[in-house]
C-alpha cells in the first residue's frame, strides 16, 4: 500500500529518530581524542553498518504492518503420527446463519409430524444411546461411544469436524479447497412432505446460498471447481427436473455444476457426486476404542446364518423385500428378521445391532432408494452384506469399499435379484455353500474396514493415524483438487 506523495514513509519516520551523523564533525572529534586514521575508519564503518541494518529492519517491520493483501494463516499442527497437509489446506466459509444456524434453531419445524431437535443435537450425533438399551449388547467400556444417530445428519457432522481440522486455514489465499457449510438437507427436507410447499419454496434457500457465493472471490475465481459441500440426504432429493416432481433442484442449478458433493447416496453418472457412509450410532473416540470394537465383533459367536432388518413394501408390485422375507421365514432358525415397518427401527439401534451381531450374513436389498443405512449397521457389527443391486454399494462408495468384482467378493456377496425372482438361485442355498474358511476371511475383511465406515466421536478424529469416514472423504477431496490443479 503506497503512501501519498509528500508524506513521509514509515521507514523515514522511524529513521528520523536516529539522524545520520556529520562525518566532518566526527573527524574533529577523532583528532581531539588523538585517534589514529585507522580507528576513525573503523568507527565510521561501524556507524554506517548500524544505519544500514536499522534501515533494513524498519523496512521489514513496515512491510509486515502495511501488507493488507492476505490475512495470516492459522493451521493446527499435525502430530507426527497423523496424515500431513501436503495435499493442501481447507478454508471453511462463514456463511450467513440462515443457511445453517437458523435451520438448527428451527429444528421443531423441520418435519411436519415430529420434532427434529433430538435428531440433530450433539453436532449431528443425536442423543446418547440409552445404556439400558445397549446393556449386555456392547461392552460396557464402549457404551459412551454409542448414540441415537439419524441417518441424515452428515452435513452437521462434517461442518463441526472441519472447523477443528488440522488442515483448516483462516487464509482463503492459502487454501486449495473451500468448504461450504450449508445444511441443504435440512433446508430442502422441511418441504419434502409438505402438500402445500411450492417448487419456489423448496429451492429458495438454495438459490439464496448461490447468490451469496457469487459475492465471494474464491468462488468467482474458480467457478466452484475447488469447492465442496456435504449434502445430508440422497442425491435424488436435490434433482427435481420439473415443478411437480419430488425434492428440490439444487444440483441442477447452474452454480453447482463444478462443486464436489459428498452424499450418502450418489448419482453414479455424475462425477461430482461422491458417496460417503451413512452415519450410524457408533462414534469411537480413539483408535483404541476402534480396535476394542473390532476384537469384540471378530470374536463374537454367530448363531444365525442370515438376517434381514426391514419391512415389506406392500404397495410395490412384485416387492423384492417381501420375497426375501418369505424366503427368510421358510429358512427356519437359519434366518432371523426384524420388522422395521412404521419406523420401529428408527435411530434406536439395540434390536438391529443385536440381530447383526448374531449373524454371519445380512441381506441388503435396496431401500426407498438404492442404498440403505442398514448396510453400514451390518458391516460395523461384523456381518457380511449380501447385495442384490450393484448400485446399492459397488457404484456408490468407491473411496471406502473395493468395487472391482474380485475385491468386492472379499467383503460382500452379490446375488442378482433377477435370479432370485426366477427361482434359479436360493439365497440360503448359495450362502450355505460358502465354505467356513472363505467366510472367516470375508468376516476378517469386513472387520478391517470398520474404521473407515464410522464417524469419530472426537473432534480431532481418531488418533494414531487411523482414518475414519470423515478423514477418508476430506483426504479424497484434497487429492481430487490437487489432481485438477495439475491438469489445468
Tab-separated table of C-alpha atoms in Angstrom:
chain	number	residue	atom	x	y	z
A	1	UNK	CA	0.000	0.000	0.000
A	2	UNK	CA	1.853	3.177	-1.230
A	3	UNK	CA	1.847	6.405	0.866
A	4	UNK	CA	0.634	9.672	-0.625
A	5	UNK	CA	3.185	11.879	-2.380
A	6	UNK	CA	4.965	14.145	0.079
A	7	UNK	CA	4.001	12.030	3.064
A	8	UNK	CA	6.982	10.602	4.951
A	9	UNK	CA	7.197	6.832	4.659
A	10	UNK	CA	7.072	4.697	7.813
A	11	UNK	CA	10.745	3.996	7.287
A	12	UNK	CA	11.540	7.757	7.186
A	13	UNK	CA	9.590	8.433	10.357
A	14	UNK	CA	11.470	5.668	12.138
A	15	UNK	CA	14.875	6.739	10.820
A	16	UNK	CA	14.345	10.403	11.813
A	17	UNK	CA	14.693	9.222	15.392
A	18	UNK	CA	18.298	8.316	14.538
A	19	UNK	CA	19.737	11.216	12.405
A	20	UNK	CA	22.714	10.494	10.218
A	21	UNK	CA	25.991	11.613	11.807
A	22	UNK	CA	28.043	14.568	10.456
A	23	UNK	CA	31.233	12.901	9.291
A	24	UNK	CA	33.262	16.125	9.229
A	25	UNK	CA	32.394	16.674	12.878
A	26	UNK	CA	33.498	13.133	13.616
A	27	UNK	CA	36.975	13.878	12.151
A	28	UNK	CA	37.435	16.801	14.554
A	29	UNK	CA	36.381	14.648	17.438
A	30	UNK	CA	38.807	11.968	16.338
A	31	UNK	CA	41.643	14.490	16.234
A	32	UNK	CA	40.837	15.861	19.661
A	33	UNK	CA	40.846	12.356	21.060
A	34	UNK	CA	44.133	11.576	19.248
A	35	UNK	CA	42.511	8.625	17.367
A	36	UNK	CA	44.508	7.220	14.522
A	37	UNK	CA	43.078	7.304	11.000
A	38	UNK	CA	42.656	3.527	11.193
A	39	UNK	CA	40.492	3.788	14.313
A	40	UNK	CA	38.445	6.548	12.704
A	41	UNK	CA	37.799	4.479	9.597
A	42	UNK	CA	36.670	1.523	11.682
A	43	UNK	CA	34.279	3.685	13.674
A	44	UNK	CA	32.810	5.231	10.533
A	45	UNK	CA	32.249	1.784	9.016
A	46	UNK	CA	30.637	0.601	12.246
A	47	UNK	CA	28.196	3.533	12.355
A	48	UNK	CA	27.299	3.150	8.688
A	49	UNK	CA	26.732	-0.604	9.132
A	50	UNK	CA	24.414	0.022	12.061
A	51	UNK	CA	22.425	2.522	9.978
A	52	UNK	CA	22.074	0.034	7.113
A	53	UNK	CA	20.890	-2.708	9.477
A	54	UNK	CA	18.409	-0.325	11.088
A	55	UNK	CA	17.099	0.745	7.685
A	56	UNK	CA	16.589	-2.850	6.533
A	57	UNK	CA	14.892	-3.896	9.772
A	58	UNK	CA	12.465	-0.967	9.647
A	59	UNK	CA	11.565	-1.857	6.064
A	60	UNK	CA	10.766	-5.387	7.219
A	61	UNK	CA	8.649	-4.083	10.113
A	62	UNK	CA	6.783	-1.708	7.850
A	63	UNK	CA	6.169	-4.403	5.277
A	64	UNK	CA	4.531	-6.588	7.902
A	65	UNK	CA	2.477	-3.710	9.309
A	66	UNK	CA	1.199	-2.430	5.986
A	67	UNK	CA	0.734	-5.590	3.924
A	68	UNK	CA	-3.064	-5.981	3.827
A	69	UNK	CA	-3.146	-8.353	0.896
A	70	UNK	CA	-3.579	-11.569	2.884
A	71	UNK	CA	-4.596	-12.389	6.432
A	72	UNK	CA	-2.344	-14.594	8.497
A	73	UNK	CA	-2.551	-18.354	8.102
A	74	UNK	CA	-3.891	-20.364	11.039
A	75	UNK	CA	-3.242	-24.069	10.713
A	76	UNK	CA	-3.296	-26.568	13.526
A	77	UNK	CA	-0.002	-28.507	13.605
A	78	UNK	CA	-0.339	-32.178	12.713
A	79	UNK	CA	1.110	-34.720	15.155
A	80	UNK	CA	3.791	-36.880	13.612
A	81	UNK	CA	1.509	-39.934	13.594
A	82	UNK	CA	-1.227	-38.179	11.585
A	83	UNK	CA	-1.575	-37.523	7.892
A	84	UNK	CA	0.131	-34.270	6.907
A	85	UNK	CA	-1.432	-31.364	5.000
A	86	UNK	CA	0.749	-31.911	1.930
A	87	UNK	CA	-2.351	-32.170	-0.267
A	88	UNK	CA	-3.490	-28.687	0.709
A	89	UNK	CA	-5.344	-26.554	3.223
A	90	UNK	CA	-9.087	-26.088	3.640
A	91	UNK	CA	-10.942	-22.818	4.041
A	92	UNK	CA	-14.374	-23.052	5.693
A	93	UNK	CA	-16.695	-20.221	4.704
A	94	UNK	CA	-18.517	-18.354	7.444
A	95	UNK	CA	-21.846	-18.109	5.679
A	96	UNK	CA	-24.907	-16.162	6.882
A	97	UNK	CA	-26.689	-18.001	9.721
A	98	UNK	CA	-29.874	-18.517	7.695
A	99	UNK	CA	-28.015	-21.267	5.820
A	100	UNK	CA	-27.066	-23.358	8.877
A	101	UNK	CA	-27.500	-21.993	12.409
A	102	UNK	CA	-31.042	-20.733	11.896
A	103	UNK	CA	-32.053	-24.089	10.402
A	104	UNK	CA	-30.802	-25.750	13.592
A	105	UNK	CA	-32.714	-23.243	15.710
A	106	UNK	CA	-35.871	-24.118	13.770
A	107	UNK	CA	-35.416	-27.828	14.490
A	108	UNK	CA	-39.033	-28.268	15.590
A	109	UNK	CA	-40.216	-27.058	12.187
A	110	UNK	CA	-38.021	-29.304	10.035
A	111	UNK	CA	-40.574	-32.116	9.886
A	112	UNK	CA	-44.382	-31.795	9.645
A	113	UNK	CA	-45.006	-34.674	12.085
A	114	UNK	CA	-42.286	-34.759	14.726
A	115	UNK	CA	-39.588	-32.501	16.125
A	116	UNK	CA	-36.112	-32.981	14.703
A	117	UNK	CA	-34.413	-31.290	17.658
A	118	UNK	CA	-33.184	-34.525	19.210
A	119	UNK	CA	-32.013	-35.973	15.900
A	120	UNK	CA	-29.760	-33.020	15.085
A	121	UNK	CA	-28.433	-32.474	18.612
A	122	UNK	CA	-24.815	-33.117	19.670
A	123	UNK	CA	-23.436	-31.841	16.372
A	124	UNK	CA	-25.418	-34.418	14.407
A	125	UNK	CA	-24.757	-37.431	16.644
A	126	UNK	CA	-28.141	-37.206	18.359
A	127	UNK	CA	-28.813	-38.148	21.993
A	128	UNK	CA	-26.530	-40.649	23.744
A	129	UNK	CA	-27.869	-44.164	23.349
A	130	UNK	CA	-29.653	-45.289	26.480
A	131	UNK	CA	-27.348	-47.544	28.483
A	132	UNK	CA	-30.347	-49.692	29.341
A	133	UNK	CA	-30.987	-50.352	25.643
A	134	UNK	CA	-27.446	-51.456	24.845
A	135	UNK	CA	-26.542	-53.097	28.158
A	136	UNK	CA	-25.317	-56.655	27.596
A	137	UNK	CA	-25.186	-55.948	23.839
A	138	UNK	CA	-21.983	-53.869	23.618
A	139	UNK	CA	-19.007	-53.838	26.007
A	140	UNK	CA	-19.509	-51.510	28.990
A	141	UNK	CA	-16.325	-49.629	28.128
A	142	UNK	CA	-17.810	-48.569	24.770
A	143	UNK	CA	-21.323	-47.585	25.883
A	144	UNK	CA	-20.465	-43.873	25.930
A	145	UNK	CA	-19.493	-44.024	22.253
A	146	UNK	CA	-22.978	-45.041	21.087
A	147	UNK	CA	-25.641	-42.507	20.108
A	148	UNK	CA	-29.107	-42.463	18.587
A	149	UNK	CA	-27.769	-41.041	15.332
A	150	UNK	CA	-30.069	-40.074	12.497
A	151	UNK	CA	-29.050	-41.151	9.002
A	152	UNK	CA	-29.491	-37.637	7.534
A	153	UNK	CA	-27.058	-35.619	9.678
A	154	UNK	CA	-23.770	-35.869	7.757
A	155	UNK	CA	-23.730	-32.164	6.891
A	156	UNK	CA	-23.688	-31.237	10.593
A	157	UNK	CA	-21.001	-33.805	11.377
A	158	UNK	CA	-18.718	-32.612	8.574
A	159	UNK	CA	-19.116	-28.940	9.461
A	160	UNK	CA	-18.200	-29.495	13.111
A	161	UNK	CA	-15.201	-31.642	12.256
A	162	UNK	CA	-13.865	-29.285	9.590
A	163	UNK	CA	-13.909	-26.339	11.979
A	164	UNK	CA	-11.439	-28.257	14.154
A	165	UNK	CA	-9.474	-29.907	11.343
A	166	UNK	CA	-5.680	-29.711	11.442
A	167	UNK	CA	-5.593	-28.628	7.765
A	168	UNK	CA	-8.077	-25.809	8.167
A	169	UNK	CA	-6.768	-22.333	7.360
A	170	UNK	CA	-8.282	-18.932	8.060
A	171	UNK	CA	-6.498	-17.559	4.997
A	172	UNK	CA	-8.502	-18.075	1.788
A	173	UNK	CA	-5.420	-17.237	-0.280
A	174	UNK	CA	-3.534	-20.164	1.250
A	175	UNK	CA	-6.359	-22.668	0.722
A	176	UNK	CA	-6.546	-25.271	-2.011
A	177	UNK	CA	-10.069	-26.427	-1.037
A	178	UNK	CA	-13.100	-24.439	0.064
A	179	UNK	CA	-15.915	-25.879	2.151
A	180	UNK	CA	-19.493	-24.560	2.018
A	181	UNK	CA	-21.180	-25.338	5.381
A	182	UNK	CA	-24.731	-25.092	4.023
A	183	UNK	CA	-27.242	-27.509	5.563
A	184	UNK	CA	-29.075	-28.093	2.302
A	185	UNK	CA	-30.552	-31.369	3.522
A	186	UNK	CA	-32.331	-29.579	6.357
A	187	UNK	CA	-33.385	-26.703	4.095
A	188	UNK	CA	-34.902	-28.988	1.453
A	189	UNK	CA	-36.050	-31.719	3.828
A	190	UNK	CA	-38.516	-29.473	5.646
A	191	UNK	CA	-40.523	-29.179	2.411
A	192	UNK	CA	-40.360	-32.747	1.098
A	193	UNK	CA	-43.567	-33.996	2.712
A	194	UNK	CA	-45.491	-30.764	2.714
A	195	UNK	CA	-48.513	-30.819	0.417
A	196	UNK	CA	-48.517	-27.030	0.214
A	197	UNK	CA	-44.832	-26.284	-0.493
A	198	UNK	CA	-44.235	-24.878	-3.952
A	199	UNK	CA	-41.176	-25.546	-6.068
A	200	UNK	CA	-40.029	-21.986	-5.348
A	201	UNK	CA	-40.203	-22.615	-1.597
A	202	UNK	CA	-38.187	-25.813	-1.937
A	203	UNK	CA	-35.488	-24.006	-3.892
A	204	UNK	CA	-35.454	-20.548	-2.312
A	205	UNK	CA	-32.798	-21.145	0.369
A	206	UNK	CA	-30.528	-22.977	-2.079
A	207	UNK	CA	-30.876	-20.180	-4.636
A	208	UNK	CA	-30.105	-17.575	-1.949
A	209	UNK	CA	-26.975	-19.501	-0.971
A	210	UNK	CA	-25.664	-19.476	-4.532
A	211	UNK	CA	-26.338	-15.755	-4.816
A	212	UNK	CA	-24.274	-15.227	-1.681
A	213	UNK	CA	-21.487	-17.438	-3.040
A	214	UNK	CA	-21.352	-15.282	-6.171
A	215	UNK	CA	-20.061	-12.444	-3.991
A	216	UNK	CA	-17.054	-14.471	-2.785
A	217	UNK	CA	-13.751	-14.010	-4.590
A	218	UNK	CA	-12.529	-17.663	-4.397
A	219	UNK	CA	-15.844	-18.844	-5.853
A	220	UNK	CA	-15.768	-16.357	-8.723
A	221	UNK	CA	-12.123	-17.120	-9.431
A	222	UNK	CA	-12.524	-20.891	-9.841
A	223	UNK	CA	-16.166	-21.274	-10.799
A	224	UNK	CA	-16.541	-23.647	-7.855
A	225	UNK	CA	-14.265	-26.444	-9.068
A	226	UNK	CA	-12.175	-26.288	-5.854
A	227	UNK	CA	-15.256	-26.096	-3.597
A	228	UNK	CA	-17.034	-28.926	-1.833
A	229	UNK	CA	-20.172	-29.407	0.223
A	230	UNK	CA	-21.830	-32.174	2.239
A	231	UNK	CA	-25.484	-32.887	1.495
A	232	UNK	CA	-27.130	-34.864	4.258
A	233	UNK	CA	-29.740	-36.552	2.081
A	234	UNK	CA	-29.574	-38.737	-1.031
A	235	UNK	CA	-28.742	-37.078	-4.331
A	236	UNK	CA	-32.251	-37.578	-5.706
A	237	UNK	CA	-33.697	-35.227	-3.082
A	238	UNK	CA	-31.855	-32.410	-4.875
A	239	UNK	CA	-32.577	-33.369	-8.501
A	240	UNK	CA	-36.104	-32.256	-9.257
A	241	UNK	CA	-36.357	-31.907	-13.039
A	242	UNK	CA	-39.814	-30.320	-13.154
A	243	UNK	CA	-42.039	-28.488	-10.710
A	244	UNK	CA	-44.363	-31.406	-9.965
A	245	UNK	CA	-41.603	-33.896	-9.117
A	246	UNK	CA	-40.117	-34.799	-5.738
A	247	UNK	CA	-37.477	-32.734	-3.983
A	248	UNK	CA	-35.526	-29.619	-4.776
A	249	UNK	CA	-33.439	-28.718	-7.803
A	250	UNK	CA	-30.235	-27.590	-6.045
A	251	UNK	CA	-27.942	-29.877	-8.048
A	252	UNK	CA	-29.440	-28.681	-11.321
A	253	UNK	CA	-28.749	-25.030	-10.510
A	254	UNK	CA	-26.027	-23.522	-12.672
A	255	UNK	CA	-23.778	-22.593	-9.762
A	256	UNK	CA	-23.480	-26.222	-8.613
A	257	UNK	CA	-22.094	-27.536	-11.902
A	258	UNK	CA	-18.460	-27.783	-10.722
A	259	UNK	CA	-18.869	-28.314	-6.973
A	260	UNK	CA	-17.869	-31.653	-5.401
A	261	UNK	CA	-20.751	-33.033	-3.286
A	262	UNK	CA	-20.403	-35.601	-0.527
A	263	UNK	CA	-23.632	-37.615	-0.275
A	264	UNK	CA	-24.895	-40.769	1.430
A	265	UNK	CA	-26.167	-41.852	-1.998
A	266	UNK	CA	-24.676	-40.539	-5.226
A	267	UNK	CA	-25.745	-40.442	-8.842
A	268	UNK	CA	-23.385	-42.978	-10.475
A	269	UNK	CA	-23.378	-40.944	-13.699
A	270	UNK	CA	-22.314	-37.659	-12.099
A	271	UNK	CA	-18.590	-37.451	-11.352
A	272	UNK	CA	-19.132	-34.564	-8.943
A	273	UNK	CA	-21.158	-36.787	-6.603
A	274	UNK	CA	-19.064	-38.736	-4.061
A	275	UNK	CA	-20.651	-41.436	-1.906
A	276	UNK	CA	-19.901	-41.362	1.833
A	277	UNK	CA	-21.082	-43.811	4.528
A	278	UNK	CA	-24.411	-43.231	6.216
A	279	UNK	CA	-23.930	-42.003	9.800
A	280	UNK	CA	-24.685	-44.778	12.284
A	281	UNK	CA	-24.739	-44.898	16.093
A	282	UNK	CA	-21.111	-45.854	16.857
A	283	UNK	CA	-18.754	-42.873	17.247
A	284	UNK	CA	-15.466	-44.124	18.725
A	285	UNK	CA	-13.298	-41.554	20.455
A	286	UNK	CA	-9.927	-43.151	19.750
A	287	UNK	CA	-8.131	-45.783	17.715
A	288	UNK	CA	-8.018	-47.922	20.867
A	289	UNK	CA	-11.824	-47.931	21.018
A	290	UNK	CA	-11.993	-48.979	17.369
A	291	UNK	CA	-9.615	-51.865	17.983
A	292	UNK	CA	-11.595	-52.917	21.063
A	293	UNK	CA	-14.792	-52.976	18.993
A	294	UNK	CA	-13.085	-54.860	16.162
A	295	UNK	CA	-11.884	-57.535	18.588
A	296	UNK	CA	-15.371	-57.771	20.090
A	297	UNK	CA	-17.183	-58.312	16.778
A	298	UNK	CA	-14.477	-60.547	15.310
A	299	UNK	CA	-14.574	-62.998	18.207
A	300	UNK	CA	-18.321	-62.942	18.732
A	301	UNK	CA	-20.062	-66.290	18.103
A	302	UNK	CA	-22.653	-66.119	15.304
A	303	UNK	CA	-25.708	-68.300	15.850
A	304	UNK	CA	-27.701	-67.113	12.822
A	305	UNK	CA	-26.661	-67.628	9.214
A	306	UNK	CA	-28.828	-64.917	7.640
A	307	UNK	CA	-30.539	-61.784	8.935
A	308	UNK	CA	-32.736	-59.066	7.476
A	309	UNK	CA	-33.810	-55.786	9.096
A	310	UNK	CA	-36.526	-54.077	7.110
A	311	UNK	CA	-40.139	-54.109	6.039
A	312	UNK	CA	-42.053	-55.225	3.007
A	313	UNK	CA	-43.348	-52.614	0.552
A	314	UNK	CA	-46.916	-53.819	0.234
A	315	UNK	CA	-47.766	-51.051	-2.213
A	316	UNK	CA	-44.978	-52.105	-4.607
A	317	UNK	CA	-45.783	-54.691	-7.234
A	318	UNK	CA	-43.511	-57.761	-7.031
A	319	UNK	CA	-41.850	-56.282	-3.952
A	320	UNK	CA	-38.410	-57.871	-3.629
A	321	UNK	CA	-38.263	-57.242	0.105
A	322	UNK	CA	-41.422	-59.249	0.555
A	323	UNK	CA	-39.859	-62.085	-1.444
A	324	UNK	CA	-36.790	-62.088	0.845
A	325	UNK	CA	-38.957	-62.050	3.951
A	326	UNK	CA	-40.872	-65.072	2.644
A	327	UNK	CA	-37.635	-66.933	1.947
A	328	UNK	CA	-36.330	-65.990	5.392
A	329	UNK	CA	-39.488	-67.328	7.045
A	330	UNK	CA	-39.036	-70.594	5.169
A	331	UNK	CA	-35.437	-70.992	6.340
A	332	UNK	CA	-36.402	-71.608	9.974
A	333	UNK	CA	-33.705	-70.897	12.557
A	334	UNK	CA	-31.134	-70.193	9.840
A	335	UNK	CA	-32.713	-66.788	9.203
A	336	UNK	CA	-33.959	-64.045	11.527
A	337	UNK	CA	-35.742	-60.838	10.584
A	338	UNK	CA	-36.605	-57.634	12.410
A	339	UNK	CA	-39.755	-55.903	11.184
A	340	UNK	CA	-38.947	-52.215	10.726
A	341	UNK	CA	-42.365	-51.147	9.447
A	342	UNK	CA	-43.933	-47.940	10.798
A	343	UNK	CA	-40.499	-46.630	11.771
A	344	UNK	CA	-39.965	-49.146	14.549
A	345	UNK	CA	-36.231	-49.411	13.950
A	346	UNK	CA	-35.641	-45.671	13.577
A	347	UNK	CA	-32.488	-44.346	15.228
A	348	UNK	CA	-32.564	-46.821	18.118
A	349	UNK	CA	-30.009	-49.481	17.383
A	350	UNK	CA	-30.467	-52.095	20.114
A	351	UNK	CA	-32.675	-54.568	18.236
A	352	UNK	CA	-30.957	-54.307	14.861
A	353	UNK	CA	-27.463	-54.251	16.392
A	354	UNK	CA	-28.208	-57.401	18.366
A	355	UNK	CA	-29.521	-59.034	15.186
A	356	UNK	CA	-26.414	-58.225	13.136
A	357	UNK	CA	-24.008	-59.178	15.925
A	358	UNK	CA	-25.519	-62.664	15.939
A	359	UNK	CA	-25.493	-63.073	12.134
A	360	UNK	CA	-22.953	-64.253	9.597
A	361	UNK	CA	-24.680	-62.617	6.614
A	362	UNK	CA	-27.152	-59.731	6.384
A	363	UNK	CA	-29.476	-59.221	3.408
A	364	UNK	CA	-29.288	-55.756	1.859
A	365	UNK	CA	-31.913	-55.204	-0.840
A	366	UNK	CA	-32.481	-51.640	-1.985
A	367	UNK	CA	-34.442	-49.383	0.338
A	368	UNK	CA	-36.650	-46.444	-0.627
A	369	UNK	CA	-33.697	-45.611	-2.875
A	370	UNK	CA	-30.818	-47.825	-3.996
A	371	UNK	CA	-28.828	-47.563	-0.754
A	372	UNK	CA	-29.569	-48.313	2.887
A	373	UNK	CA	-28.076	-47.262	6.182
A	374	UNK	CA	-28.616	-50.867	7.246
A	375	UNK	CA	-25.602	-51.990	5.210
A	376	UNK	CA	-23.293	-49.928	7.409
A	377	UNK	CA	-25.020	-51.059	10.607
A	378	UNK	CA	-24.484	-54.610	9.406
A	379	UNK	CA	-20.803	-54.245	8.496
A	380	UNK	CA	-19.851	-52.360	11.668
A	381	UNK	CA	-21.413	-55.288	13.563
A	382	UNK	CA	-19.035	-57.630	11.701
A	383	UNK	CA	-21.607	-59.308	9.432
A	384	UNK	CA	-21.126	-59.821	5.689
A	385	UNK	CA	-23.555	-57.866	3.485
A	386	UNK	CA	-25.433	-59.626	0.697
A	387	UNK	CA	-26.044	-57.181	-2.168
A	388	UNK	CA	-28.744	-57.539	-4.846
A	389	UNK	CA	-28.286	-54.263	-6.798
A	390	UNK	CA	-24.810	-53.099	-7.849
A	391	UNK	CA	-25.951	-49.523	-7.376
A	392	UNK	CA	-26.563	-50.264	-3.703
A	393	UNK	CA	-22.839	-50.417	-2.908
A	394	UNK	CA	-20.337	-51.055	-5.702
A	395	UNK	CA	-21.227	-47.915	-7.662
A	396	UNK	CA	-21.547	-45.781	-4.546
A	397	UNK	CA	-18.704	-45.877	-2.029
A	398	UNK	CA	-15.587	-46.348	-4.131
A	399	UNK	CA	-13.421	-44.296	-1.740
A	400	UNK	CA	-14.327	-46.764	1.020
A	401	UNK	CA	-15.203	-50.162	-0.440
A	402	UNK	CA	-13.495	-52.051	-3.261
A	403	UNK	CA	-15.796	-52.156	-6.262
A	404	UNK	CA	-13.912	-54.492	-8.593
A	405	UNK	CA	-15.651	-57.866	-8.747
A	406	UNK	CA	-12.798	-59.904	-7.291
A	407	UNK	CA	-12.055	-57.425	-4.489
A	408	UNK	CA	-15.743	-56.812	-3.757
A	409	UNK	CA	-16.069	-60.557	-3.228
A	410	UNK	CA	-13.679	-60.260	-0.274
A	411	UNK	CA	-16.171	-58.255	1.817
A	412	UNK	CA	-19.590	-58.942	0.292
A	413	UNK	CA	-21.732	-61.427	-1.605
A	414	UNK	CA	-23.523	-60.331	-4.755
A	415	UNK	CA	-26.662	-62.189	-5.848
A	416	UNK	CA	-28.512	-60.976	-8.918
A	417	UNK	CA	-32.074	-60.232	-7.800
A	418	UNK	CA	-33.427	-61.468	-11.138
A	419	UNK	CA	-32.101	-64.952	-10.460
A	420	UNK	CA	-33.758	-64.910	-7.040
A	421	UNK	CA	-37.055	-63.799	-8.552
A	422	UNK	CA	-36.947	-66.510	-11.176
A	423	UNK	CA	-36.158	-69.195	-8.610
A	424	UNK	CA	-32.840	-70.011	-10.288
A	425	UNK	CA	-30.969	-69.160	-7.061
A	426	UNK	CA	-31.855	-69.834	-3.439
A	427	UNK	CA	-30.361	-67.222	-1.137
A	428	UNK	CA	-29.942	-69.699	1.702
A	429	UNK	CA	-28.577	-72.394	-0.598
A	430	UNK	CA	-25.946	-70.073	-2.055
A	431	UNK	CA	-24.827	-68.761	1.351
A	432	UNK	CA	-24.815	-72.254	2.849
A	433	UNK	CA	-22.401	-73.271	0.108
A	434	UNK	CA	-19.697	-70.777	1.068
A	435	UNK	CA	-17.051	-72.682	2.988
A	436	UNK	CA	-16.090	-71.860	6.560
A	437	UNK	CA	-12.579	-70.726	5.624
A	438	UNK	CA	-13.919	-68.348	2.993
A	439	UNK	CA	-16.478	-66.974	5.464
A	440	UNK	CA	-13.750	-66.434	8.062
A	441	UNK	CA	-11.613	-64.453	5.630
A	442	UNK	CA	-14.592	-62.398	4.490
A	443	UNK	CA	-15.532	-61.539	8.050
A	444	UNK	CA	-11.932	-60.532	8.790
A	445	UNK	CA	-12.008	-58.260	5.773
A	446	UNK	CA	-15.291	-56.669	6.879
A	447	UNK	CA	-13.904	-56.069	10.369
A	448	UNK	CA	-10.769	-54.453	8.915
A	449	UNK	CA	-12.958	-51.920	7.085
A	450	UNK	CA	-14.766	-50.702	10.224
A	451	UNK	CA	-12.561	-47.623	10.939
A	452	UNK	CA	-13.428	-46.149	7.524
A	453	UNK	CA	-17.163	-46.712	7.989
A	454	UNK	CA	-17.674	-44.765	11.236
A	455	UNK	CA	-17.507	-41.073	12.158
A	456	UNK	CA	-15.191	-40.471	15.107
A	457	UNK	CA	-16.582	-39.023	18.316
A	458	UNK	CA	-13.560	-36.796	18.972
A	459	UNK	CA	-13.296	-33.532	17.032
A	460	UNK	CA	-9.634	-34.275	16.273
A	461	UNK	CA	-10.677	-37.624	14.791
A	462	UNK	CA	-9.125	-40.974	15.598
A	463	UNK	CA	-5.548	-40.878	16.834
A	464	UNK	CA	-2.516	-42.963	15.827
A	465	UNK	CA	-3.045	-42.065	12.169
A	466	UNK	CA	-6.250	-44.133	11.887
A	467	UNK	CA	-8.656	-42.618	9.350
A	468	UNK	CA	-12.408	-42.584	9.915
A	469	UNK	CA	-15.120	-41.992	7.288
A	470	UNK	CA	-14.772	-38.220	7.598
A	471	UNK	CA	-10.991	-38.245	7.148
A	472	UNK	CA	-11.193	-40.550	4.123
A	473	UNK	CA	-13.599	-38.088	2.491
A	474	UNK	CA	-11.508	-34.998	3.278
A	475	UNK	CA	-8.258	-36.537	2.032
A	476	UNK	CA	-10.073	-37.770	-1.072
A	477	UNK	CA	-11.355	-34.268	-1.812
A	478	UNK	CA	-7.892	-32.732	-1.345
A	479	UNK	CA	-6.313	-35.302	-3.670
A	480	UNK	CA	-9.047	-34.713	-6.234
A	481	UNK	CA	-8.446	-30.962	-6.246
A	482	UNK	CA	-4.681	-31.452	-6.321
A	483	UNK	CA	-5.094	-33.588	-9.434
A	484	UNK	CA	-7.272	-30.946	-11.066
A	485	UNK	CA	-4.653	-28.271	-10.432
A	486	UNK	CA	-2.004	-30.400	-12.133
A	487	UNK	CA	-4.232	-30.853	-15.174
A	488	UNK	CA	-5.134	-27.202	-15.524
